[in-house]
Amino acid sequence: MSVKNDFKAFAISSNANVPSQQNYETYPNLLVGFPDNQYIPNHILNKILRQASTISSAVADFIATESGTDVLDDGNVTKITAQFKSVLDKKIAKCCNLNVNTANKVVNGWWKCGDTGIIIQWGQANGCGAINDYRNFPISFPNACFQIVATYSEFENFGAGVAALPVSASQFIVTCRNSAYQLASNFVRYVAIGY
């Protein structure tokens, strides 16, 4: 069921009997109001009603759309004010209470996206000496590590290659092999991503 907005804009058709905005802004009584017992041209009254009703219709439509409740012309100012305040409070909370990115900017550090929960970690480690010689991430990934990549820390240290693999949300293995394809404890740098 769609929500109802009783507040309708007045004289909004393209052929409405209203003065141009430029003429309206130069109308002599615009700033002081109408004097007593003076004839007021209909096109001026239409313009006044159109301006007031258009903005009230737009605000009422915003309230109805964002709150999912009817906005009724029943004279209940308190109810409309409460609906408007509720919508604004929700909008402000959504804008101002954004999740904050956090980081630990050190050699073995991490960065966490407050909105998505994605975590990027980096660091340095020595190559593992055995298949169960694991290294720890700076922090555990709450769910899983998607991928880890590693490379030698210096060009002179290269050998047959470096391989890195996450073994859990908190640990990984990194192997280095020298030019004879033997495990070596070379110093490596790594980057890992997970959530």
JSON list of N, CA and C in Angstrom, two decimals, residues 22-85:
[
{"chain": "A", "resi": 22, "resn": "GLN", "atom": "N", "xyz": [10.10, 37.06, -11.78]},
{"chain": "A", "resi": 22, "resn": "GLN", "atom": "CA", "xyz": [10.70, 38.40, -11.80]},
{"chain": "A", "resi": 22, "resn": "GLN", "atom": "C", "xyz": [9.67, 39.46, -11.43]},
{"chain": "A", "resi": 23, "resn": "ASN", "atom": "N", "xyz": [8.47, 39.37, -11.99]},
{"chain": "A", "resi": 23, "resn": "ASN", "atom": "CA", "xyz": [7.42, 40.34, -11.65]},
{"chain": "A", "resi": 23, "resn": "ASN", "atom": "C", "xyz": [6.98, 40.20, -10.20]},
{"chain": "A", "resi": 24, "resn": "TYR", "atom": "N", "xyz": [6.91, 38.96, -9.73]},
{"chain": "A", "resi": 24, "resn": "TYR", "atom": "CA", "xyz": [6.49, 38.73, -8.35]},
{"chain": "A", "resi": 24, "resn": "TYR", "atom": "C", "xyz": [7.49, 39.35, -7.36]},
{"chain": "A", "resi": 25, "resn": "GLU", "atom": "N", "xyz": [8.77, 39.21, -7.67]},
{"chain": "A", "resi": 25, "resn": "GLU", "atom": "CA", "xyz": [9.79, 39.75, -6.76]},
{"chain": "A", "resi": 25, "resn": "GLU", "atom": "C", "xyz": [9.79, 41.27, -6.71]},
{"chain": "A", "resi": 26, "resn": "THR", "atom": "N", "xyz": [9.22, 41.91, -7.72]},
{"chain": "A", "resi": 26, "resn": "THR", "atom": "CA", "xyz": [9.14, 43.38, -7.70]},
{"chain": "A", "resi": 26, "resn": "THR", "atom": "C", "xyz": [7.77, 43.89, -7.26]},
{"chain": "A", "resi": 27, "resn": "TYR", "atom": "N", "xyz": [6.88, 42.98, -6.87]},
{"chain": "A", "resi": 27, "resn": "TYR", "atom": "CA", "xyz": [5.55, 43.38, -6.41]},
{"chain": "A", "resi": 27, "resn": "TYR", "atom": "C", "xyz": [5.69, 44.26, -5.16]},
{"chain": "A", "resi": 28, "resn": "PRO", "atom": "N", "xyz": [5.06, 45.43, -5.14]},
{"chain": "A", "resi": 28, "resn": "PRO", "atom": "CA", "xyz": [5.30, 46.40, -4.06]},
{"chain": "A", "resi": 28, "resn": "PRO", "atom": "C", "xyz": [4.94, 45.89, -2.66]},
{"chain": "A", "resi": 29, "resn": "ASN", "atom": "N", "xyz": [3.99, 45.01, -2.54]},
{"chain": "A", "resi": 29, "resn": "ASN", "atom": "CA", "xyz": [3.58, 44.54, -1.20]},
{"chain": "A", "resi": 29, "resn": "ASN", "atom": "C", "xyz": [4.29, 43.24, -0.77]},
{"chain": "A", "resi": 30, "resn": "LEU", "atom": "N", "xyz": [5.25, 42.78, -1.55]},
{"chain": "A", "resi": 30, "resn": "LEU", "atom": "CA", "xyz": [5.89, 41.51, -1.26]},
{"chain": "A", "resi": 30, "resn": "LEU", "atom": "C", "xyz": [6.53, 41.50, 0.13]},
{"chain": "A", "resi": 31, "resn": "LEU", "atom": "N", "xyz": [7.21, 42.55, 0.49]},
{"chain": "A", "resi": 31, "resn": "LEU", "atom": "CA", "xyz": [7.92, 42.57, 1.76]},
{"chain": "A", "resi": 31, "resn": "LEU", "atom": "C", "xyz": [7.06, 43.02, 2.93]},
{"chain": "A", "resi": 32, "resn": "VAL", "atom": "N", "xyz": [6.06, 43.84, 2.68]},
{"chain": "A", "resi": 32, "resn": "VAL", "atom": "CA", "xyz": [5.28, 44.40, 3.80]},
{"chain": "A", "resi": 32, "resn": "VAL", "atom": "C", "xyz": [3.92, 43.73, 3.97]},
{"chain": "A", "resi": 33, "resn": "GLY", "atom": "N", "xyz": [3.48, 42.99, 2.99]},
{"chain": "A", "resi": 33, "resn": "GLY", "atom": "CA", "xyz": [2.16, 42.37, 3.08]},
{"chain": "A", "resi": 33, "resn": "GLY", "atom": "C", "xyz": [1.09, 43.28, 2.50]},
{"chain": "A", "resi": 34, "resn": "PHE", "atom": "N", "xyz": [-0.15, 42.79, 2.52]},
{"chain": "A", "resi": 34, "resn": "PHE", "atom": "CA", "xyz": [-1.25, 43.55, 1.94]},
{"chain": "A", "resi": 34, "resn": "PHE", "atom": "C", "xyz": [-1.83, 44.52, 2.95]},
{"chain": "A", "resi": 35, "resn": "PRO", "atom": "N", "xyz": [-2.07, 45.76, 2.54]},
{"chain": "A", "resi": 35, "resn": "PRO", "atom": "CA", "xyz": [-2.75, 46.70, 3.45]},
{"chain": "A", "resi": 35, "resn": "PRO", "atom": "C", "xyz": [-4.23, 46.33, 3.57]},
{"chain": "A", "resi": 36, "resn": "ASP", "atom": "N", "xyz": [-4.86, 46.81, 4.62]},
{"chain": "A", "resi": 36, "resn": "ASP", "atom": "CA", "xyz": [-6.29, 46.55, 4.82]},
{"chain": "A", "resi": 36, "resn": "ASP", "atom": "C", "xyz": [-7.11, 47.11, 3.67]},
{"chain": "A", "resi": 37, "resn": "ASN", "atom": "N", "xyz": [-8.18, 46.41, 3.35]},
{"chain": "A", "resi": 37, "resn": "ASN", "atom": "CA", "xyz": [-9.19, 46.85, 2.39]},
{"chain": "A", "resi": 37, "resn": "ASN", "atom": "C", "xyz": [-8.62, 47.17, 1.02]},
{"chain": "A", "resi": 38, "resn": "GLN", "atom": "N", "xyz": [-7.62, 46.46, 0.59]},
{"chain": "A", "resi": 38, "resn": "GLN", "atom": "CA", "xyz": [-7.06, 46.69, -0.74]},
{"chain": "A", "resi": 38, "resn": "GLN", "atom": "C", "xyz": [-7.39, 45.50, -1.62]},
{"chain": "A", "resi": 39, "resn": "TYR", "atom": "N", "xyz": [-7.71, 45.79, -2.86]},
{"chain": "A", "resi": 39, "resn": "TYR", "atom": "CA", "xyz": [-7.94, 44.73, -3.83]},
{"chain": "A", "resi": 39, "resn": "TYR", "atom": "C", "xyz": [-6.61, 44.02, -4.09]},
{"chain": "A", "resi": 40, "resn": "ILE", "atom": "N", "xyz": [-6.65, 42.68, -4.07]},
{"chain": "A", "resi": 40, "resn": "ILE", "atom": "CA", "xyz": [-5.45, 41.90, -4.33]},
{"chain": "A", "resi": 40, "resn": "ILE", "atom": "C", "xyz": [-5.70, 41.10, -5.61]},
{"chain": "A", "resi": 41, "resn": "PRO", "atom": "N", "xyz": [-4.88, 41.29, -6.62]},
{"chain": "A", "resi": 41, "resn": "PRO", "atom": "CA", "xyz": [-5.08, 40.57, -7.88]},
{"chain": "A", "resi": 41, "resn": "PRO", "atom": "C", "xyz": [-4.99, 39.05, -7.68]},
{"chain": "A", "resi": 42, "resn": "ASN", "atom": "N", "xyz": [-5.87, 38.34, -8.36]},
{"chain": "A", "resi": 42, "resn": "ASN", "atom": "CA", "xyz": [-5.90, 36.88, -8.23]},
{"chain": "A", "resi": 42, "resn": "ASN", "atom": "C", "xyz": [-4.58, 36.22, -8.60]},
{"chain": "A", "resi": 43, "resn": "HIS", "atom": "N", "xyz": [-3.92, 36.73, -9.64]},
{"chain": "A", "resi": 43, "resn": "HIS", "atom": "CA", "xyz": [-2.68, 36.08, -10.05]},
{"chain": "A", "resi": 43, "resn": "HIS", "atom": "C", "xyz": [-1.59, 36.21, -8.97]},
{"chain": "A", "resi": 44, "resn": "ILE", "atom": "N", "xyz": [-1.65, 37.29, -8.18]},
{"chain": "A", "resi": 44, "resn": "ILE", "atom": "CA", "xyz": [-0.71, 37.44, -7.06]},
{"chain": "A", "resi": 44, "resn": "ILE", "atom": "C", "xyz": [-1.06, 36.45, -5.95]},
{"chain": "A", "resi": 45, "resn": "LEU", "atom": "N", "xyz": [-2.34, 36.34, -5.63]},
{"chain": "A", "resi": 45, "resn": "LEU", "atom": "CA", "xyz": [-2.76, 35.37, -4.61]},
{"chain": "A", "resi": 45, "resn": "LEU", "atom": "C", "xyz": [-2.41, 33.94, -5.03]},
{"chain": "A", "resi": 46, "resn": "ASN", "atom": "N", "xyz": [-2.62, 33.64, -6.31]},
{"chain": "A", "resi": 46, "resn": "ASN", "atom": "CA", "xyz": [-2.26, 32.32, -6.81]},
{"chain": "A", "resi": 46, "resn": "ASN", "atom": "C", "xyz": [-0.76, 32.04, -6.64]},
{"chain": "A", "resi": 47, "resn": "LYS", "atom": "N", "xyz": [0.06, 33.06, -6.90]},
{"chain": "A", "resi": 47, "resn": "LYS", "atom": "CA", "xyz": [1.51, 32.89, -6.76]},
{"chain": "A", "resi": 47, "resn": "LYS", "atom": "C", "xyz": [1.88, 32.64, -5.30]},
{"chain": "A", "resi": 48, "resn": "ILE", "atom": "N", "xyz": [1.27, 33.39, -4.40]},
{"chain": "A", "resi": 48, "resn": "ILE", "atom": "CA", "xyz": [1.53, 33.21, -2.97]},
{"chain": "A", "resi": 48, "resn": "ILE", "atom": "C", "xyz": [1.13, 31.81, -2.52]},
{"chain": "A", "resi": 49, "resn": "LEU", "atom": "N", "xyz": [-0.06, 31.38, -2.93]},
{"chain": "A", "resi": 49, "resn": "LEU", "atom": "CA", "xyz": [-0.52, 30.05, -2.56]},
{"chain": "A", "resi": 49, "resn": "LEU", "atom": "C", "xyz": [0.34, 28.95, -3.20]},
{"chain": "A", "resi": 50, "resn": "ARG", "atom": "N", "xyz": [0.77, 29.19, -4.44]},
{"chain": "A", "resi": 50, "resn": "ARG", "atom": "CA", "xyz": [1.60, 28.20, -5.10]},
{"chain": "A", "resi": 50, "resn": "ARG", "atom": "C", "xyz": [2.93, 28.03, -4.37]},
{"chain": "A", "resi": 51, "resn": "GLN", "atom": "N", "xyz": [3.56, 29.14, -4.00]},
{"chain": "A", "resi": 51, "resn": "GLN", "atom": "CA", "xyz": [4.85, 29.03, -3.33]},
{"chain": "A", "resi": 51, "resn": "GLN", "atom": "C", "xyz": [4.72, 28.30, -1.98]},
{"chain": "A", "resi": 52, "resn": "ALA", "atom": "N", "xyz": [3.73, 28.70, -1.21]},
{"chain": "A", "resi": 52, "resn": "ALA", "atom": "CA", "xyz": [3.56, 28.08, 0.11]},
{"chain": "A", "resi": 52, "resn": "ALA", "atom": "C", "xyz": [3.15, 26.61, -0.02]},
{"chain": "A", "resi": 53, "resn": "SER", "atom": "N", "xyz": [2.24, 26.32, -0.94]},
{"chain": "A", "resi": 53, "resn": "SER", "atom": "CA", "xyz": [1.75, 24.94, -1.05]},
{"chain": "A", "resi": 53, "resn": "SER", "atom": "C", "xyz": [2.77, 24.02, -1.70]},
{"chain": "A", "resi": 54, "resn": "THR", "atom": "N", "xyz": [3.58, 24.53, -2.60]},
{"chain": "A", "resi": 54, "resn": "THR", "atom": "CA", "xyz": [4.58, 23.69, -3.26]},
{"chain": "A", "resi": 54, "resn": "THR", "atom": "C", "xyz": [5.62, 23.21, -2.26]},
{"chain": "A", "resi": 55, "resn": "ILE", "atom": "N", "xyz": [6.12, 24.11, -1.43]},
{"chain": "A", "resi": 55, "resn": "ILE", "atom": "CA", "xyz": [7.12, 23.70, -0.45]},
{"chain": "A", "resi": 55, "resn": "ILE", "atom": "C", "xyz": [6.50, 22.78, 0.60]},
{"chain": "A", "resi": 56, "resn": "SER", "atom": "N", "xyz": [5.28, 23.06, 1.02]},
{"chain": "A", "resi": 56, "resn": "SER", "atom": "CA", "xyz": [4.66, 22.18, 2.02]},
{"chain": "A", "resi": 56, "resn": "SER", "atom": "C", "xyz": [4.37, 20.81, 1.42]},
{"chain": "A", "resi": 57, "resn": "SER", "atom": "N", "xyz": [4.00, 20.76, 0.14]},
{"chain": "A", "resi": 57, "resn": "SER", "atom": "CA", "xyz": [3.76, 19.49, -0.52]},
{"chain": "A", "resi": 57, "resn": "SER", "atom": "C", "xyz": [5.06, 18.69, -0.65]},
{"chain": "A", "resi": 58, "resn": "ALA", "atom": "N", "xyz": [6.14, 19.38, -0.98]},
{"chain": "A", "resi": 58, "resn": "ALA", "atom": "CA", "xyz": [7.44, 18.71, -1.11]},
{"chain": "A", "resi": 58, "resn": "ALA", "atom": "C", "xyz": [7.90, 18.14, 0.23]},
{"chain": "A", "resi": 59, "resn": "VAL", "atom": "N", "xyz": [7.76, 18.92, 1.30]},
{"chain": "A", "resi": 59, "resn": "VAL", "atom": "CA", "xyz": [8.16, 18.45, 2.63]},
{"chain": "A", "resi": 59, "resn": "VAL", "atom": "C", "xyz": [7.27, 17.28, 3.05]},
{"chain": "A", "resi": 60, "resn": "ALA", "atom": "N", "xyz": [5.98, 17.39, 2.82]},
{"chain": "A", "resi": 60, "resn": "ALA", "atom": "CA", "xyz": [5.06, 16.31, 3.20]},
{"chain": "A", "resi": 60, "resn": "ALA", "atom": "C", "xyz": [5.36, 15.05, 2.40]},
{"chain": "A", "resi": 61, "resn": "ASP", "atom": "N", "xyz": [5.68, 15.20, 1.12]},
{"chain": "A", "resi": 61, "resn": "ASP", "atom": "CA", "xyz": [6.02, 14.04, 0.30]},
{"chain": "A", "resi": 61, "resn": "ASP", "atom": "C", "xyz": [7.31, 13.38, 0.81]},
{"chain": "A", "resi": 62, "resn": "PHE", "atom": "N", "xyz": [8.28, 14.18, 1.21]},
{"chain": "A", "resi": 62, "resn": "PHE", "atom": "CA", "xyz": [9.52, 13.66, 1.79]},
{"chain": "A", "resi": 62, "resn": "PHE", "atom": "C", "xyz": [9.22, 12.86, 3.05]},
{"chain": "A", "resi": 63, "resn": "ILE", "atom": "N", "xyz": [8.36, 13.42, 3.91]},
{"chain": "A", "resi": 63, "resn": "ILE", "atom": "CA", "xyz": [8.00, 12.73, 5.16]},
{"chain": "A", "resi": 63, "resn": "ILE", "atom": "C", "xyz": [7.31, 11.40, 4.85]},
{"chain": "A", "resi": 64, "resn": "ALA", "atom": "N", "xyz": [6.33, 11.44, 3.94]},
{"chain": "A", "resi": 64, "resn": "ALA", "atom": "CA", "xyz": [5.58, 10.23, 3.61]},
{"chain": "A", "resi": 64, "resn": "ALA", "atom": "C", "xyz": [6.48, 9.16, 3.00]},
{"chain": "A", "resi": 65, "resn": "THR", "atom": "N", "xyz": [7.31, 9.57, 2.06]},
{"chain": "A", "resi": 65, "resn": "THR", "atom": "CA", "xyz": [8.19, 8.62, 1.37]},
{"chain": "A", "resi": 65, "resn": "THR", "atom": "C", "xyz": [9.21, 8.01, 2.33]},
{"chain": "A", "resi": 66, "resn": "GLU", "atom": "N", "xyz": [9.85, 8.84, 3.13]},
{"chain": "A", "resi": 66, "resn": "GLU", "atom": "CA", "xyz": [10.93, 8.36, 4.00]},
{"chain": "A", "resi": 66, "resn": "GLU", "atom": "C", "xyz": [10.42, 7.63, 5.24]},
{"chain": "A", "resi": 67, "resn": "SER", "atom": "N", "xyz": [9.22, 8.00, 5.71]},
{"chain": "A", "resi": 67, "resn": "SER", "atom": "CA", "xyz": [8.70, 7.35, 6.93]},
{"chain": "A", "resi": 67, "resn": "SER", "atom": "C", "xyz": [7.80, 6.17, 6.61]},
{"chain": "A", "resi": 68, "resn": "GLY", "atom": "N", "xyz": [7.25, 6.15, 5.40]},
{"chain": "A", "resi": 68, "resn": "GLY", "atom": "CA", "xyz": [6.32, 5.09, 5.05]},
{"chain": "A", "resi": 68, "resn": "GLY", "atom": "C", "xyz": [4.96, 5.25, 5.71]},
{"chain": "A", "resi": 69, "resn": "THR", "atom": "N", "xyz": [4.67, 6.47, 6.18]},
{"chain": "A", "resi": 69, "resn": "THR", "atom": "CA", "xyz": [3.39, 6.74, 6.84]},
{"chain": "A", "resi": 69, "resn": "THR", "atom": "C", "xyz": [2.64, 7.84, 6.11]},
{"chain": "A", "resi": 70, "resn": "ASP", "atom": "N", "xyz": [1.33, 7.85, 6.28]},
{"chain": "A", "resi": 70, "resn": "ASP", "atom": "CA", "xyz": [0.50, 8.89, 5.67]},
{"chain": "A", "resi": 70, "resn": "ASP", "atom": "C", "xyz": [0.77, 10.24, 6.32]},
{"chain": "A", "resi": 71, "resn": "VAL", "atom": "N", "xyz": [0.73, 11.29, 5.50]},
{"chain": "A", "resi": 71, "resn": "VAL", "atom": "CA", "xyz": [0.82, 12.66, 6.00]},
{"chain": "A", "resi": 71, "resn": "VAL", "atom": "C", "xyz": [-0.52, 13.30, 5.69]},
{"chain": "A", "resi": 72, "resn": "LEU", "atom": "N", "xyz": [-1.32, 13.49, 6.73]},
{"chain": "A", "resi": 72, "resn": "LEU", "atom": "CA", "xyz": [-2.71, 13.90, 6.55]},
{"chain": "A", "resi": 72, "resn": "LEU", "atom": "C", "xyz": [-2.93, 15.36, 6.90]},
{"chain": "A", "resi": 73, "resn": "ASP", "atom": "N", "xyz": [-3.85, 15.98, 6.16]},
{"chain": "A", "resi": 73, "resn": "ASP", "atom": "CA", "xyz": [-4.26, 17.36, 6.45]},
{"chain": "A", "resi": 73, "resn": "ASP", "atom": "C", "xyz": [-5.42, 17.32, 7.43]},
{"chain": "A", "resi": 74, "resn": "ASP", "atom": "N", "xyz": [-5.08, 16.96, 8.68]},
{"chain": "A", "resi": 74, "resn": "ASP", "atom": "CA", "xyz": [-6.12, 16.88, 9.71]},
{"chain": "A", "resi": 74, "resn": "ASP", "atom": "C", "xyz": [-5.91, 17.91, 10.81]},
{"chain": "A", "resi": 75, "resn": "GLY", "atom": "N", "xyz": [-5.01, 18.85, 10.56]},
{"chain": "A", "resi": 75, "resn": "GLY", "atom": "CA", "xyz": [-4.76, 19.90, 11.55]},
{"chain": "A", "resi": 75, "resn": "GLY", "atom": "C", "xyz": [-3.87, 19.47, 12.70]},
{"chain": "A", "resi": 76, "resn": "ASN", "atom": "N", "xyz": [-3.36, 18.26, 12.66]},
{"chain": "A", "resi": 76, "resn": "ASN", "atom": "CA", "xyz": [-2.54, 17.74, 13.76]},
{"chain": "A", "resi": 76, "resn": "ASN", "atom": "C", "xyz": [-1.07, 18.11, 13.52]},
{"chain": "A", "resi": 77, "resn": "VAL", "atom": "N", "xyz": [-0.71, 19.31, 13.92]},
{"chain": "A", "resi": 77, "resn": "VAL", "atom": "CA", "xyz": [0.65, 19.81, 13.73]},
{"chain": "A", "resi": 77, "resn": "VAL", "atom": "C", "xyz": [1.65, 18.97, 14.52]},
{"chain": "A", "resi": 78, "resn": "THR", "atom": "N", "xyz": [1.26, 18.55, 15.71]},
{"chain": "A", "resi": 78, "resn": "THR", "atom": "CA", "xyz": [2.15, 17.76, 16.56]},
{"chain": "A", "resi": 78, "resn": "THR", "atom": "C", "xyz": [2.55, 16.46, 15.87]},
{"chain": "A", "resi": 79, "resn": "LYS", "atom": "N", "xyz": [1.58, 15.81, 15.23]},
{"chain": "A", "resi": 79, "resn": "LYS", "atom": "CA", "xyz": [1.86, 14.54, 14.55]},
{"chain": "A", "resi": 79, "resn": "LYS", "atom": "C", "xyz": [2.81, 14.75, 13.37]},
{"chain": "A", "resi": 80, "resn": "ILE", "atom": "N", "xyz": [2.55, 15.76, 12.55]},
{"chain": "A", "resi": 80, "resn": "ILE", "atom": "CA", "xyz": [3.41, 16.02, 11.40]},
{"chain": "A", "resi": 80, "resn": "ILE", "atom": "C", "xyz": [4.82, 16.39, 11.86]},
{"chain": "A", "resi": 81, "resn": "THR", "atom": "N", "xyz": [4.90, 17.19, 12.91]},
{"chain": "A", "resi": 81, "resn": "THR", "atom": "CA", "xyz": [6.21, 17.57, 13.45]},
{"chain": "A", "resi": 81, "resn": "THR", "atom": "C", "xyz": [6.97, 16.33, 13.92]},
{"chain": "A", "resi": 82, "resn": "ALA", "atom": "N", "xyz": [6.28, 15.43, 14.59]},
{"chain": "A", "resi": 82, "resn": "ALA", "atom": "CA", "xyz": [6.91, 14.20, 15.08]},
{"chain": "A", "resi": 82, "resn": "ALA", "atom": "C", "xyz": [7.37, 13.33, 13.91]},
{"chain": "A", "resi": 83, "resn": "GLN", "atom": "N", "xyz": [6.55, 13.23, 12.86]},
{"chain": "A", "resi": 83, "resn": "GLN", "atom": "CA", "xyz": [6.93, 12.45, 11.68]},
{"chain": "A", "resi": 83, "resn": "GLN", "atom": "C", "xyz": [8.18, 13.05, 11.03]},
{"chain": "A", "resi": 84, "resn": "PHE", "atom": "N", "xyz": [8.18, 14.37, 10.89]},
{"chain": "A", "resi": 84, "resn": "PHE", "atom": "CA", "xyz": [9.30, 15.06, 10.26]},
{"chain": "A", "resi": 84, "resn": "PHE", "atom": "C", "xyz": [10.58, 14.87, 11.09]},
{"chain": "A", "resi": 85, "resn": "LYS", "atom": "N", "xyz": [10.45, 15.03, 12.39]},
{"chain": "A", "resi": 85, "resn": "LYS", "atom": "CA", "xyz": [11.60, 14.86, 13.28]},
{"chain": "A", "resi": 85, "resn": "LYS", "atom": "C", "xyz": [12.14, 13.44, 13.21]}
]
